[in-house]
Short mmCIF file of C-alpha atoms in Angstrom, two decimals:
data_model
loop_
_atom_site.label_atom_id
_atom_site.label_comp_id
_atom_site.label_asym_id
_atom_site.label_seq_id
_atom_site.Cartn_x
_atom_site.Cartn_y
_atom_site.Cartn_z
CA SER A 19 20.36 -20.74 7.75
CA LEU A 20 22.16 -17.94 7.74
CA TRP A 21 21.78 -14.68 10.32
CA LEU A 22 22.68 -11.34 9.21
CA SER A 23 23.03 -7.96 11.08
CA GLU A 24 22.74 -3.91 11.07
CA HIS A 25 25.61 -3.07 8.94
CA TRP A 26 26.06 -5.38 5.88
CA ASN A 27 25.27 -4.61 2.26
CA GLY A 28 23.77 -6.79 -0.75
CA SER A 29 27.58 -6.97 -3.18
CA GLY A 30 28.04 -7.92 -6.55
CA VAL A 31 30.42 -9.79 -6.44
CA GLN A 32 28.81 -13.63 -6.94
CA GLY A 33 29.92 -15.62 -3.80
CA HIS A 34 31.41 -19.65 -4.10
CA ARG A 35 28.59 -20.78 -6.86
CA PRO A 36 27.40 -17.96 -9.39
CA ASP A 37 24.07 -19.03 -8.38
CA ARG A 38 24.88 -17.49 -5.21
CA VAL A 39 25.28 -13.70 -3.44
CA SER A 40 27.66 -12.29 -0.25
CA TYR A 41 27.25 -9.34 0.77
CA TRP A 42 30.01 -7.03 2.81
CA THR A 43 30.90 -4.14 5.18
CA SER A 44 33.00 -1.83 6.95
CA SER A 45 31.88 -1.36 10.60
CA ASP A 46 33.02 -3.45 13.22
CA ASN A 47 29.82 -3.24 14.91
CA ALA A 48 28.49 -5.88 12.50
CA ILE A 49 28.32 -9.60 12.63
CA ALA A 50 27.23 -12.16 10.46
CA ARG A 51 26.07 -16.59 11.64
CA TRP A 52 26.17 -19.63 10.05
CA SER A 53 24.13 -22.11 11.92
CA PRO A 54 23.95 -25.70 9.89
CA ALA A 55 21.36 -26.70 12.79
CA PHE A 56 22.37 -30.00 13.89
CA SER A 57 20.03 -32.61 15.16
CA ALA A 58 22.80 -34.97 17.39
CA ARG A 59 25.56 -34.83 18.45
CA VAL A 60 28.49 -34.70 16.12
CA ARG A 61 31.97 -34.01 14.05
CA ALA A 62 32.12 -31.27 11.86
CA GLU A 63 35.06 -29.82 9.29
CA VAL A 64 34.35 -26.02 9.48
CA GLU A 65 35.36 -24.05 6.58
CA VAL A 66 34.64 -20.69 5.54
CA TYR A 67 34.07 -19.15 2.22
CA ILE A 68 36.26 -16.00 1.49
CA ILE A 69 35.66 -13.50 -1.44
CA ALA A 70 39.10 -11.92 -2.15
CA HIS A 71 37.66 -9.05 -4.11
CA GLY A 72 40.52 -6.57 -4.74
CA ASN A 73 42.89 -5.01 -2.06
CA GLU A 74 39.85 -3.13 -0.12
CA ASP A 75 39.35 -5.99 1.52
CA ALA A 76 42.35 -5.95 3.16
CA SER A 77 40.96 -6.16 6.43
CA ALA A 78 40.96 -8.82 9.54
CA GLY A 79 38.06 -10.96 11.51
CA ASN A 80 37.33 -13.15 13.83
CA TYR A 81 35.75 -16.16 13.54
CA ILE A 82 33.86 -17.77 16.45
CA VAL A 83 33.37 -22.19 16.11
CA ARG A 84 30.46 -22.10 18.59
CA HIS A 85 30.38 -25.62 19.83
CA ALA A 86 29.34 -28.19 22.71
CA GLY A 87 31.85 -31.38 23.47
CA GLY A 88 33.18 -30.35 26.62
CA GLU A 89 35.32 -27.36 24.91
CA THR A 90 34.68 -23.79 25.10
CA ALA A 91 34.36 -21.18 22.32
CA ALA A 92 36.95 -21.66 19.74
CA THR A 93 37.64 -18.10 18.19
CA VAL A 94 40.27 -18.22 14.53
CA ARG A 95 41.83 -14.97 13.48
CA LEU A 96 41.23 -15.17 10.03
CA ASP A 97 42.96 -12.43 7.16
CA GLN A 98 40.38 -12.01 4.62
CA GLY A 99 43.35 -9.64 2.16
CA GLN A 100 46.12 -12.32 2.63
CA LYS A 101 43.99 -15.57 1.29
CA SER A 102 42.61 -16.41 -1.32
CA ARG A 103 39.71 -17.20 -3.21
CA GLY A 104 38.36 -20.72 -2.45
CA TRP A 105 37.73 -22.18 1.22
CA HIS A 106 39.39 -21.80 4.11
CA PRO A 107 39.35 -24.50 7.03
CA LEU A 108 39.04 -23.36 10.38
CA GLY A 109 39.11 -26.46 12.04
CA THR A 110 37.88 -30.13 13.55
CA PHE A 111 34.73 -29.72 15.82
CA ASP A 112 32.01 -32.32 18.03
CA PHE A 113 28.45 -30.36 18.38
CA ALA A 114 26.04 -31.39 20.02
CA GLY A 115 23.33 -30.68 17.54
CA VAL A 116 21.09 -27.85 20.17
CA PRO A 117 20.62 -24.49 18.49
CA GLY A 118 23.03 -21.82 18.85
CA GLU A 119 25.47 -23.91 17.71
CA GLY A 120 27.45 -22.87 13.93
CA LEU A 121 29.91 -20.02 13.17
CA GLU A 122 30.05 -16.34 13.60
CA LEU A 123 32.11 -13.78 12.11
CA ARG A 124 32.90 -10.83 14.01
CA LYS A 125 34.69 -7.88 11.34
CA THR A 126 37.83 -7.05 13.65
CA GLY A 127 39.24 -4.45 11.33
CA GLY A 128 40.53 -2.87 8.08
CA ALA A 129 38.44 -1.24 6.02
CA MET A 130 35.43 -4.59 4.57
CA TYR A 131 35.13 -7.63 5.17
CA ARG A 132 32.71 -10.24 3.11
CA ALA A 133 29.80 -13.36 3.76
CA ALA A 134 29.55 -15.76 1.52
CA ALA A 135 29.18 -19.56 2.49
CA ALA A 136 30.27 -21.91 5.33
CA ARG A 137 30.08 -25.20 5.10
CA PHE A 138 30.50 -28.26 7.51
CA GLY A 139 31.63 -32.08 6.73
CA VAL A 140 30.25 -34.26 8.82
CA HIS A 141 31.72 -37.14 10.25
CA GLY A 142 31.24 -40.41 10.50
CA GLY A 143 32.53 -43.02 11.73
CA SER A 144 36.11 -44.65 10.54
CA GLY A 145 37.35 -40.29 10.86
CA GLN A 146 36.14 -39.65 7.08
CA VAL A 147 33.50 -37.29 5.59
CA ILE A 148 29.76 -38.63 5.35
CA GLN A 149 28.26 -35.02 4.20
CA SER A 150 28.31 -32.26 3.42
CA ILE A 151 25.94 -29.62 4.54
CA VAL A 152 26.81 -25.69 3.12
CA VAL A 153 24.83 -22.60 4.21
CA ASP A 154 24.16 -19.79 2.52
CA THR A 155 21.11 -18.99 2.17
CA LEU A 156 19.88 -15.35 3.78
CA ASN A 157 16.70 -15.78 5.87
CA ALA A 158 17.05 -14.03 9.01
CA GLY A 159 18.64 -11.08 10.17
CA PRO A 160 17.89 -6.35 9.00
CA LEU A 161 17.99 -7.61 5.32
CA THR A 162 15.59 -9.76 4.91
CA GLU A 163 13.09 -7.82 6.73
CA PRO A 164 9.90 -7.21 3.82
CA ASN A 165 10.33 -3.20 2.60
CA PRO A 166 6.45 -1.98 4.21
CA TRP A 167 6.68 1.15 1.68
CA LYS A 168 3.72 2.15 -0.71
CA PRO A 169 2.98 3.77 -3.69
CA VAL A 170 1.34 6.79 -3.46
CA ASP A 171 -1.93 4.99 -5.33
CA THR A 172 -4.46 8.49 -5.68
CA THR A 173 -8.02 6.27 -7.31
CA PHE A 174 -11.77 7.40 -7.23
CA PRO A 175 -13.98 4.63 -7.51
CA ASP A 176 -15.72 5.94 -10.63
CA ILE A 177 -11.96 5.63 -12.80
CA ALA A 178 -11.89 1.56 -12.50
CA GLY A 179 -11.65 0.23 -15.72
CA HIS A 180 -12.25 3.73 -18.43
CA LYS A 181 -9.70 3.57 -20.89
CA HIS A 182 -8.23 6.37 -19.15
CA GLU A 183 -7.69 5.80 -15.76
CA TYR A 184 -3.52 5.94 -16.08
CA ALA A 185 -3.70 8.85 -16.61
CA ILE A 186 -6.29 9.80 -14.02
CA ARG A 187 -4.45 8.00 -11.18
CA ARG A 188 -0.84 9.44 -12.07
CA LEU A 189 -1.87 13.40 -12.01
CA ALA A 190 -4.54 12.52 -8.92
CA ASN A 191 -0.83 10.93 -7.54
CA ARG A 192 1.15 13.90 -8.50
CA GLY A 193 -1.08 16.62 -7.03
CA TYR A 194 -3.13 17.37 -10.02
CA PHE A 195 -6.76 15.80 -9.72
CA ALA A 196 -8.41 15.26 -6.41
CA ALA A 197 -11.59 14.29 -4.76
CA THR A 198 -15.00 16.08 -5.37
CA ALA A 199 -16.89 15.84 -1.91
CA GLN A 200 -18.55 12.66 -2.31
CA GLY A 201 -15.08 11.39 -3.93
CA ARG A 202 -14.80 10.71 -7.41
CA PHE A 203 -13.27 12.33 -10.21
CA ASN A 204 -17.22 12.07 -13.18
CA PRO A 205 -14.82 11.27 -15.23
CA ASP A 206 -17.10 11.62 -18.02
CA ASN A 207 -18.56 14.87 -17.41
CA SER A 208 -18.00 17.26 -19.85
CA MET A 209 -15.06 20.31 -18.62
CA ASN A 210 -15.43 24.09 -19.86
CA ARG A 211 -12.92 25.91 -20.93
CA LEU A 212 -11.78 27.73 -18.10
CA GLU A 213 -11.48 24.89 -15.53
CA PHE A 214 -9.21 23.19 -18.07
CA VAL A 215 -6.67 26.11 -18.62
CA TYR A 216 -6.59 26.81 -14.83
CA LEU A 217 -5.09 23.10 -14.12
CA LEU A 218 -2.53 23.63 -17.13
CA VAL A 219 -2.23 27.25 -15.78
CA HIS A 220 -0.98 25.95 -12.43
CA ALA A 221 0.32 23.00 -13.95
CA ILE A 222 3.42 25.32 -15.42
CA ASP A 223 3.97 27.29 -12.94
CA SER A 224 4.64 24.15 -10.68
CA LEU A 225 7.47 23.52 -12.98
CA GLY A 226 10.25 22.84 -11.55
CA GLU A 227 8.35 22.12 -8.07
CA PRO A 228 7.45 18.95 -5.91
CA ARG A 229 3.57 18.72 -5.80
CA VAL A 230 2.32 17.07 -3.33
CA PRO A 231 -1.09 15.01 -3.63
CA GLY A 232 -4.24 15.69 -3.38
CA ALA A 233 -3.26 19.64 -3.72
CA MET A 234 -4.99 20.61 -6.54
CA PRO A 235 -9.07 20.62 -6.15
CA LEU A 236 -11.56 19.73 -8.79
CA ASP A 237 -13.25 22.57 -8.92
CA PRO A 238 -11.02 25.36 -8.91
CA ALA A 239 -13.20 28.07 -6.99
CA ASN A 240 -11.72 30.05 -4.93
CA ASP A 241 -8.90 30.42 -7.47
CA ILE A 242 -11.22 31.68 -10.55
CA SER A 243 -11.71 34.79 -10.89
CA GLU A 244 -7.41 34.90 -10.62
CA SER A 245 -7.40 31.60 -12.43
CA MET A 246 -9.81 33.28 -15.64
CA GLN A 247 -7.58 36.65 -15.39
CA ARG A 248 -4.32 34.42 -16.60
CA ALA A 249 -5.46 32.49 -19.17
CA GLN A 250 -6.88 35.84 -20.77
CA GLY A 251 -4.06 37.05 -20.24
CA LEU A 252 -3.22 34.54 -21.78
CA ARG A 253 -5.42 34.89 -24.80
CA LEU A 254 -6.30 31.23 -23.54
CA ILE A 255 -10.29 31.35 -23.23
CA SER A 256 -12.51 33.61 -24.48
CA SER A 257 -15.43 33.86 -21.27
CA SER A 258 -15.14 31.65 -18.30
CA ASP A 259 -17.95 29.19 -19.32
CA GLU A 260 -16.70 28.17 -22.74
CA THR A 261 -17.36 24.75 -23.74
CA LEU A 262 -14.14 22.36 -23.55
CA HIS A 263 -13.70 21.06 -27.23
CA LEU A 264 -10.29 21.20 -28.14
CA THR A 265 -8.25 19.04 -30.83
CA ILE A 266 -4.44 17.75 -31.04
CA ALA A 267 -3.45 20.36 -33.33
CA GLU A 268 -5.13 23.48 -30.74
CA LEU A 269 -4.16 22.33 -27.52
CA GLU A 270 0.07 22.00 -28.81
CA SER A 271 -1.25 25.71 -29.15
CA MET A 272 -2.42 26.15 -26.61
CA ILE A 273 0.11 25.10 -24.62
CA ASP A 274 3.27 26.60 -27.42
CA GLN A 275 2.02 30.18 -26.42
CA ALA A 276 0.87 29.61 -22.22
CA VAL A 277 4.15 27.97 -22.20
CA GLU A 278 6.57 30.62 -24.54
CA GLN A 279 4.36 33.58 -22.31
CA THR A 280 5.56 31.69 -19.07
CA ARG A 281 7.83 29.60 -18.77
CA PRO A 282 10.78 31.61 -21.86
CA GLY A 283 13.15 28.57 -23.45
CA VAL A 284 11.20 25.07 -22.09
CA ILE A 285 12.04 22.60 -25.17
CA TRP A 286 8.38 21.66 -25.65
CA ILE A 287 10.67 17.85 -27.77
CA ASP A 288 6.79 16.08 -28.70
CA SER A 289 8.20 12.35 -28.84
CA ARG A 290 4.28 11.31 -27.72
CA ARG A 291 3.02 13.47 -30.68
CA ARG A 292 2.92 9.43 -32.07
CA ARG A 293 0.32 8.01 -30.01
CA VAL A 294 -2.30 11.29 -29.66
CA GLN A 295 -2.10 12.46 -33.32
CA GLY A 296 -5.26 14.61 -34.96
CA ASP A 297 -8.78 14.03 -34.43
CA GLN A 298 -7.97 10.36 -32.05
CA LEU A 299 -7.90 12.98 -28.61
CA ARG A 300 -10.87 15.91 -28.74
CA ILE A 301 -10.49 17.17 -25.60
CA ALA A 302 -14.12 16.90 -24.76
CA THR A 303 -15.09 15.57 -20.71
CA ARG A 304 -12.88 15.16 -17.68
CA ALA A 305 -11.93 11.99 -18.50
CA ASP A 306 -10.15 13.61 -22.12
CA ALA A 307 -9.04 16.77 -20.17
CA ALA A 308 -6.31 14.37 -18.29
CA VAL A 309 -4.68 12.77 -21.14
CA ALA A 310 -4.13 15.84 -22.93
CA LEU A 311 -2.74 17.23 -19.22
CA TRP A 312 -1.33 13.46 -18.52
CA TRP A 313 0.91 14.11 -22.04
CA PHE A 314 1.83 18.01 -21.31
CA VAL A 315 2.80 17.31 -17.53
CA GLU A 316 4.83 14.10 -18.95
CA GLU A 317 6.36 16.15 -22.62
CA VAL A 318 7.14 19.67 -20.77
CA ILE A 319 7.41 19.65 -16.33
CA GLU A 320 8.86 16.42 -16.12
CA SER A 321 11.42 16.67 -19.25
CA GLY A 322 13.58 18.95 -20.22
CA PRO A 323 16.56 20.65 -19.16
CA PRO A 324 16.29 24.07 -16.75
CA VAL A 325 14.65 26.67 -17.73
CA GLY A 326 16.85 29.01 -20.15
CA GLU A 327 18.20 28.55 -23.82
CA TRP A 328 19.68 24.85 -24.78
CA GLN A 329 20.00 22.69 -27.98
CA LEU A 330 19.62 19.86 -28.43
CA THR A 331 22.63 17.40 -29.86
CA PHE A 332 21.32 13.83 -28.73
CA ILE A 333 18.28 12.42 -29.70
CA GLU A 334 17.49 8.15 -29.82
CA GLU A 335 13.38 7.04 -29.54
CA PHE A 336 13.68 3.29 -29.66
CA LEU A 337 11.29 3.03 -32.65
CA GLY A 338 12.96 0.37 -35.13
CA LYS A 339 12.84 -2.72 -34.70
CA ASP A 340 16.30 -3.16 -33.73
CA LEU A 341 18.71 -1.92 -31.61
CA ASP A 342 20.68 1.73 -34.39
CA THR A 343 23.83 -0.66 -34.12
CA ASP A 344 25.28 2.48 -36.40
CA VAL A 345 24.37 4.34 -31.90
CA TRP A 346 24.65 1.98 -30.53
CA ARG A 347 27.06 -0.96 -28.90
CA SER A 348 26.21 -4.04 -27.16
CA GLU A 349 28.88 -5.80 -24.04
CA ALA A 350 29.53 -9.61 -24.97
CA GLY A 351 31.03 -11.23 -22.26
CA ALA A 352 31.29 -10.68 -17.77
CA PRO A 353 32.29 -8.01 -16.05
CA GLY A 354 33.27 -9.59 -12.52
CA HIS A 355 31.70 -7.18 -11.13
CA ILE A 356 28.29 -8.28 -10.91
CA MET A 357 26.55 -11.62 -10.90
CA SER A 358 25.35 -11.12 -14.45
CA SER A 359 26.84 -11.54 -18.30
CA ARG A 360 26.03 -9.44 -20.55
CA TRP A 361 24.99 -10.62 -24.03
CA PRO A 362 23.59 -8.80 -27.40
CA GLU A 363 21.11 -10.80 -27.66
CA ASN A 364 19.65 -9.29 -24.16
CA VAL A 365 19.17 -6.12 -26.13
CA GLU A 366 15.04 -5.95 -27.81
CA VAL A 367 14.09 -3.21 -29.04
CA SER A 368 10.30 -3.12 -30.00
CA GLY A 369 6.47 -0.74 -29.36
CA GLY A 370 9.38 2.51 -29.13
CA PHE A 371 10.85 0.97 -26.15
CA LEU A 372 15.30 -0.90 -25.33
CA ARG A 373 14.23 -3.68 -23.18
CA LEU A 374 17.40 -5.06 -21.04
CA LEU A 375 16.30 -8.96 -20.77
CA THR A 376 17.66 -10.56 -17.57
CA LYS A 377 17.80 -14.01 -17.75
CA LYS A 378 18.19 -17.43 -15.34
CA GLU A 379 21.01 -19.37 -17.48
CA SER A 380 24.11 -20.03 -17.66
CA ARG A 381 26.63 -18.00 -19.54
CA ALA A 382 30.12 -17.29 -19.19
CA GLY A 383 30.89 -18.56 -15.42
CA LYS A 384 27.75 -16.79 -14.40
CA ALA A 385 24.30 -17.73 -13.13
CA TRP A 386 22.17 -14.45 -14.87
CA THR A 387 22.12 -12.65 -17.97
CA SER A 388 21.32 -9.22 -18.79
CA GLY A 389 22.66 -6.14 -20.99
CA ASN A 390 24.31 -3.21 -21.94
CA VAL A 391 24.71 -0.75 -24.10
CA TRP A 392 26.49 2.52 -24.61
CA THR A 393 26.86 5.06 -27.86
CA ARG A 394 29.54 4.41 -30.30
CA SER A 395 30.72 7.31 -30.82
CA PHE A 396 28.98 10.10 -29.47
CA LYS A 397 30.76 11.78 -26.51
CA GLN A 398 29.61 14.88 -24.48
CA GLN A 399 31.72 16.58 -21.63
CA TYR A 400 28.59 19.18 -19.61
CA GLY A 401 25.16 19.68 -20.70
CA TYR A 402 22.02 17.78 -19.82
CA PHE A 403 21.32 13.79 -19.50
CA GLU A 404 18.46 12.71 -19.00
CA ALA A 405 16.42 9.17 -20.08
CA ARG A 406 12.89 7.70 -19.45
CA LEU A 407 12.28 4.57 -18.39
CA ARG A 408 11.35 1.38 -16.16
CA CYS A 409 13.14 -1.03 -13.46
CA GLY A 410 12.79 -4.39 -14.05
CA ASN A 411 10.00 -5.23 -10.76
CA SER A 412 11.04 -7.59 -8.97
CA THR A 413 14.19 -6.54 -6.63
CA GLY A 414 17.49 -7.65 -7.38
CA LEU A 415 18.14 -5.74 -10.16
CA ASN A 416 19.68 -2.27 -11.38
CA ASN A 417 18.43 -0.44 -13.66
CA ALA A 418 21.38 1.65 -14.95
CA PHE A 419 21.23 5.37 -16.85
CA TRP A 420 24.54 6.73 -16.70
CA LEU A 421 28.46 8.44 -18.03
CA MET A 422 31.74 7.34 -18.13
CA ASN A 423 34.53 8.13 -19.62
CA LYS A 424 36.89 4.99 -19.65
CA ASP A 425 39.09 5.58 -22.37
CA ILE A 426 41.24 8.07 -20.53
CA ARG A 427 42.84 10.78 -22.31
CA PRO A 428 46.32 12.03 -21.96
CA GLY A 429 45.90 14.22 -18.37
CA ASP A 430 41.83 13.24 -17.94
CA LEU A 431 40.83 11.06 -14.45
CA GLN A 432 37.92 8.57 -14.64
CA PHE A 433 35.35 9.37 -12.74
CA GLU A 434 31.52 8.01 -13.53
CA ILE A 435 28.18 9.77 -13.19
CA ASP A 436 25.32 8.33 -12.18
CA MET A 437 21.43 10.26 -13.31
CA THR A 438 19.60 6.71 -12.15
CA GLU A 439 20.70 2.79 -10.79
CA ALA A 440 17.58 2.61 -10.32
CA ARG A 441 16.19 -0.62 -8.58
CA HIS A 442 12.62 -2.38 -7.22
CA PRO A 443 10.55 -0.25 -5.64
CA ASN A 444 10.97 2.59 -4.92
CA GLN A 445 15.10 3.37 -4.95
CA ASN A 446 17.17 5.49 -6.67
CA LEU A 447 20.31 6.33 -6.69
CA ILE A 448 22.17 9.13 -8.74
CA SER A 449 26.38 9.47 -7.21
CA VAL A 450 29.33 10.91 -8.74
CA HIS A 451 32.32 8.34 -9.14
CA ASP A 452 36.64 9.87 -8.93
CA TRP A 453 37.89 6.37 -10.36
CA ALA A 454 41.32 8.55 -10.05
CA ASP A 455 43.63 6.69 -7.50
CA GLU A 456 41.55 5.98 -4.41
CA HIS A 457 37.87 5.17 -4.98
CA ALA A 458 35.72 8.61 -4.36
CA VAL A 459 31.57 8.46 -4.71
CA ASP A 460 29.43 11.28 -3.68
CA SER A 461 25.99 9.47 -3.48
CA GLU A 462 21.61 9.20 -2.13
CA LEU A 463 19.48 6.85 -1.69
CA VAL A 464 16.47 8.42 -2.94
CA VAL A 465 13.15 7.26 -1.64
CA THR A 466 10.82 8.20 -4.69
CA GLU A 467 6.99 8.32 -3.61
CA GLU A 468 5.72 6.62 -7.14
CA SER A 469 7.38 2.75 -7.92
CA THR A 470 10.13 2.23 -9.80
CA SER A 471 8.41 -0.39 -12.01
CA GLU A 472 4.90 -0.05 -12.63
CA HIS A 473 5.11 2.97 -13.65
CA PHE A 474 7.67 5.29 -16.24
CA HIS A 475 10.15 8.47 -15.21
CA VAL A 476 12.18 10.91 -16.19
CA TYR A 477 15.47 10.81 -14.88
CA ALA A 478 17.96 13.00 -15.70
CA ALA A 479 21.27 15.54 -14.55
CA GLU A 480 23.04 18.87 -16.22
CA TRP A 481 26.74 18.33 -15.88
CA THR A 482 29.06 21.76 -15.71
CA PRO A 483 32.59 22.31 -14.80
CA THR A 484 32.40 22.89 -10.89
CA ARG A 485 28.75 20.26 -10.22
CA VAL A 486 26.44 17.52 -11.34
CA VAL A 487 22.63 18.47 -10.51
CA PHE A 488 20.33 16.04 -9.91
CA TYR A 489 16.40 16.12 -11.27
CA PHE A 490 13.71 13.45 -11.58
CA ASN A 491 10.42 14.25 -12.95
CA GLY A 492 12.08 17.76 -13.74
CA ARG A 493 11.76 18.34 -10.11
CA LYS A 494 15.95 19.14 -8.46
CA LEU A 495 16.71 16.44 -5.93
CA ARG A 496 20.68 17.43 -5.05
CA GLU A 497 23.84 19.17 -6.18
CA VAL A 498 26.99 17.40 -5.85
CA ARG A 499 31.07 19.62 -6.33
CA HIS A 500 33.35 18.53 -8.48
CA ASP A 501 37.19 18.31 -9.73
CA TYR A 502 37.13 15.73 -12.09
CA CYS A 503 34.84 15.36 -14.22
CA HIS A 504 36.08 17.15 -17.60
CA ALA A 505 36.00 14.56 -20.22
CA PRO A 506 33.47 14.10 -23.26
CA SER A 507 31.76 10.79 -22.05
CA PRO A 508 29.08 8.07 -24.04
CA ILE A 509 25.41 7.75 -23.31
CA ARG A 510 25.93 4.40 -21.30
CA LEU A 511 22.56 1.98 -20.24
CA SER A 512 23.22 -0.86 -18.30
CA SER A 513 20.64 -3.76 -15.79
CA ALA A 514 23.00 -6.02 -13.53
CA VAL A 515 21.84 -7.86 -10.87
CA GLY A 516 23.48 -8.27 -7.48
CA SER A 517 22.05 -8.16 -3.23
CA PHE A 518 23.15 -4.18 -3.69
CA ALA A 519 20.04 -3.62 -5.67
CA GLY A 520 17.92 -5.99 -3.04
CA ARG A 521 17.49 -9.90 -2.64
CA VAL A 522 18.48 -11.77 -5.98
CA THR A 523 15.48 -14.50 -6.67
CA ASP A 524 13.61 -16.34 -9.10
CA ALA A 525 11.56 -13.20 -9.66
CA LEU A 526 14.43 -12.21 -11.23
CA ASP A 527 13.92 -15.00 -14.37
CA GLY A 528 12.09 -12.74 -17.48
CA THR A 529 11.98 -8.87 -16.46
CA ALA A 530 12.83 -6.35 -17.82
CA MET A 531 14.60 -2.45 -18.04
CA GLU A 532 12.86 -0.45 -20.70
CA VAL A 533 13.88 2.59 -21.91
CA ASP A 534 11.42 5.22 -24.00
CA TYR A 535 14.18 7.99 -25.08
CA VAL A 536 17.23 9.02 -24.41
CA ARG A 537 17.69 12.91 -24.40
CA VAL A 538 21.40 15.17 -24.05
CA PHE A 539 21.45 19.06 -24.69
CA MET A 540 23.33 21.65 -24.34
CA PRO A 541 23.83 25.44 -23.64
CA ALA A 542 22.66 27.00 -27.23
CA ASP A 543 25.46 28.91 -27.10
CA ARG A 544 27.97 26.55 -25.85
CA ARG A 545 28.59 28.00 -23.46
CA ILE A 546 27.94 25.35 -19.91
CA ARG A 547 25.82 28.54 -16.90
CA GLY A 548 28.27 30.25 -13.99
CA SER A 549 31.27 29.11 -16.72
CA GLU A 550 32.89 30.00 -19.34
CA GLU A 551 34.16 26.70 -20.44
CA PRO A 552 32.60 25.68 -24.05
CA ALA A 553 31.00 21.92 -23.85
CA ALA A 554 32.72 19.35 -26.35
CA VAL A 555 30.27 17.44 -28.41
CA GLU A 556 32.84 14.42 -30.48
#
């Protein structure tokens, strides 16, 4: 078995075989142990597999062979940066078949060290190797501990199996609904117009702000007067007890009016109108109201650029039966930094979604395949970029929405902006990379309240000449200052297998990163906020 201490991280670089992973550390406190668990006295040749992945690995470590046979522990110092990728011998040792024997690595210096596999060649009576034991499976240490996180999941006993259960649960998770005193939702009870407008107005008030699950009461008795005054001021109601009977068209008019007067400049694209058209939705009950409110939360509260005047420069809804190859390119090949090769065959469009499929299949020297697409001709410098996507439901898969100017113009510096590298079950990694000269990155790993793989979420970034502001479901997460992201970039959507995204297991086979839409905006006057520098679209 392989045991890793704290300070180790999963890597996208494969180990000694295409289906085996590797790990890296930059900490001198890191320890790795390979234990062959011999059951009897043996003499064995000990080898270690070196990754040797670029200049960043030019560091040294002490390999300590723990064994018996009347010898003390033998220490071998190996400079990983001076070795080629492959197996490297450490010597031949006698083992007593007792616990604690094997190979141990202690990193002692330099920028980075990698760990993959150890091999023990057991000698027979003639001194020849008769059995080779490879230790490459991580099954002990912090990286194997189960994720204790559980998603927010507010539910009610009376909505199980209801056709609108999903919308009700999602709103409750976001704090738009709370249980009655009896802990119920009463989905089929009627809702009057004032109650619905109360929820709508408070949703608008929360635009861009974090919400606390259970924060809003279902029966807003305390705020009823203020809510009615605001609703009447917006001309959304005429009386407090009017029964709620709204069609989609009436709801659209109500929302347009409320948003324009409360949050001017907010863009409502309404891409999901195709899913709730005409009289398919007539709002009369609490459950109906939940569907309408969830639709509004998705389209206005959680999506779209910050308040202000913007214009839409790119939109992709994936409504066809195949990827539009006039708009998108697909990768065909095997990037060296991940455990999967990427192919057009792993890209699927159906039902209004793009799916980047993950398959366990050997191709181009990799044990897995995944997908990667980017815009063929569309590039934009600065603006607001967003996508609504859902991760594959297994660890070990990186689900990315990002920008990178790989086609460098004279005078440009290469950079990367990751709106997200999302991972099952709850991770959202947001980053800005400086790829000029020595690689530098400003990253933050954000833990989501809801599952990244059970639900779709909106990931976005506003990019200006001096900063990148990241958003998740319409809420600002963080701001990164920069002085090097100054070139038009295509939009990129990709999936990748690697232990940097969690443990890689066969559960990955058949999973997919799913994308609902991609939208890009620029300020209506083509001037970036806080700067005279114009946004550029190629």
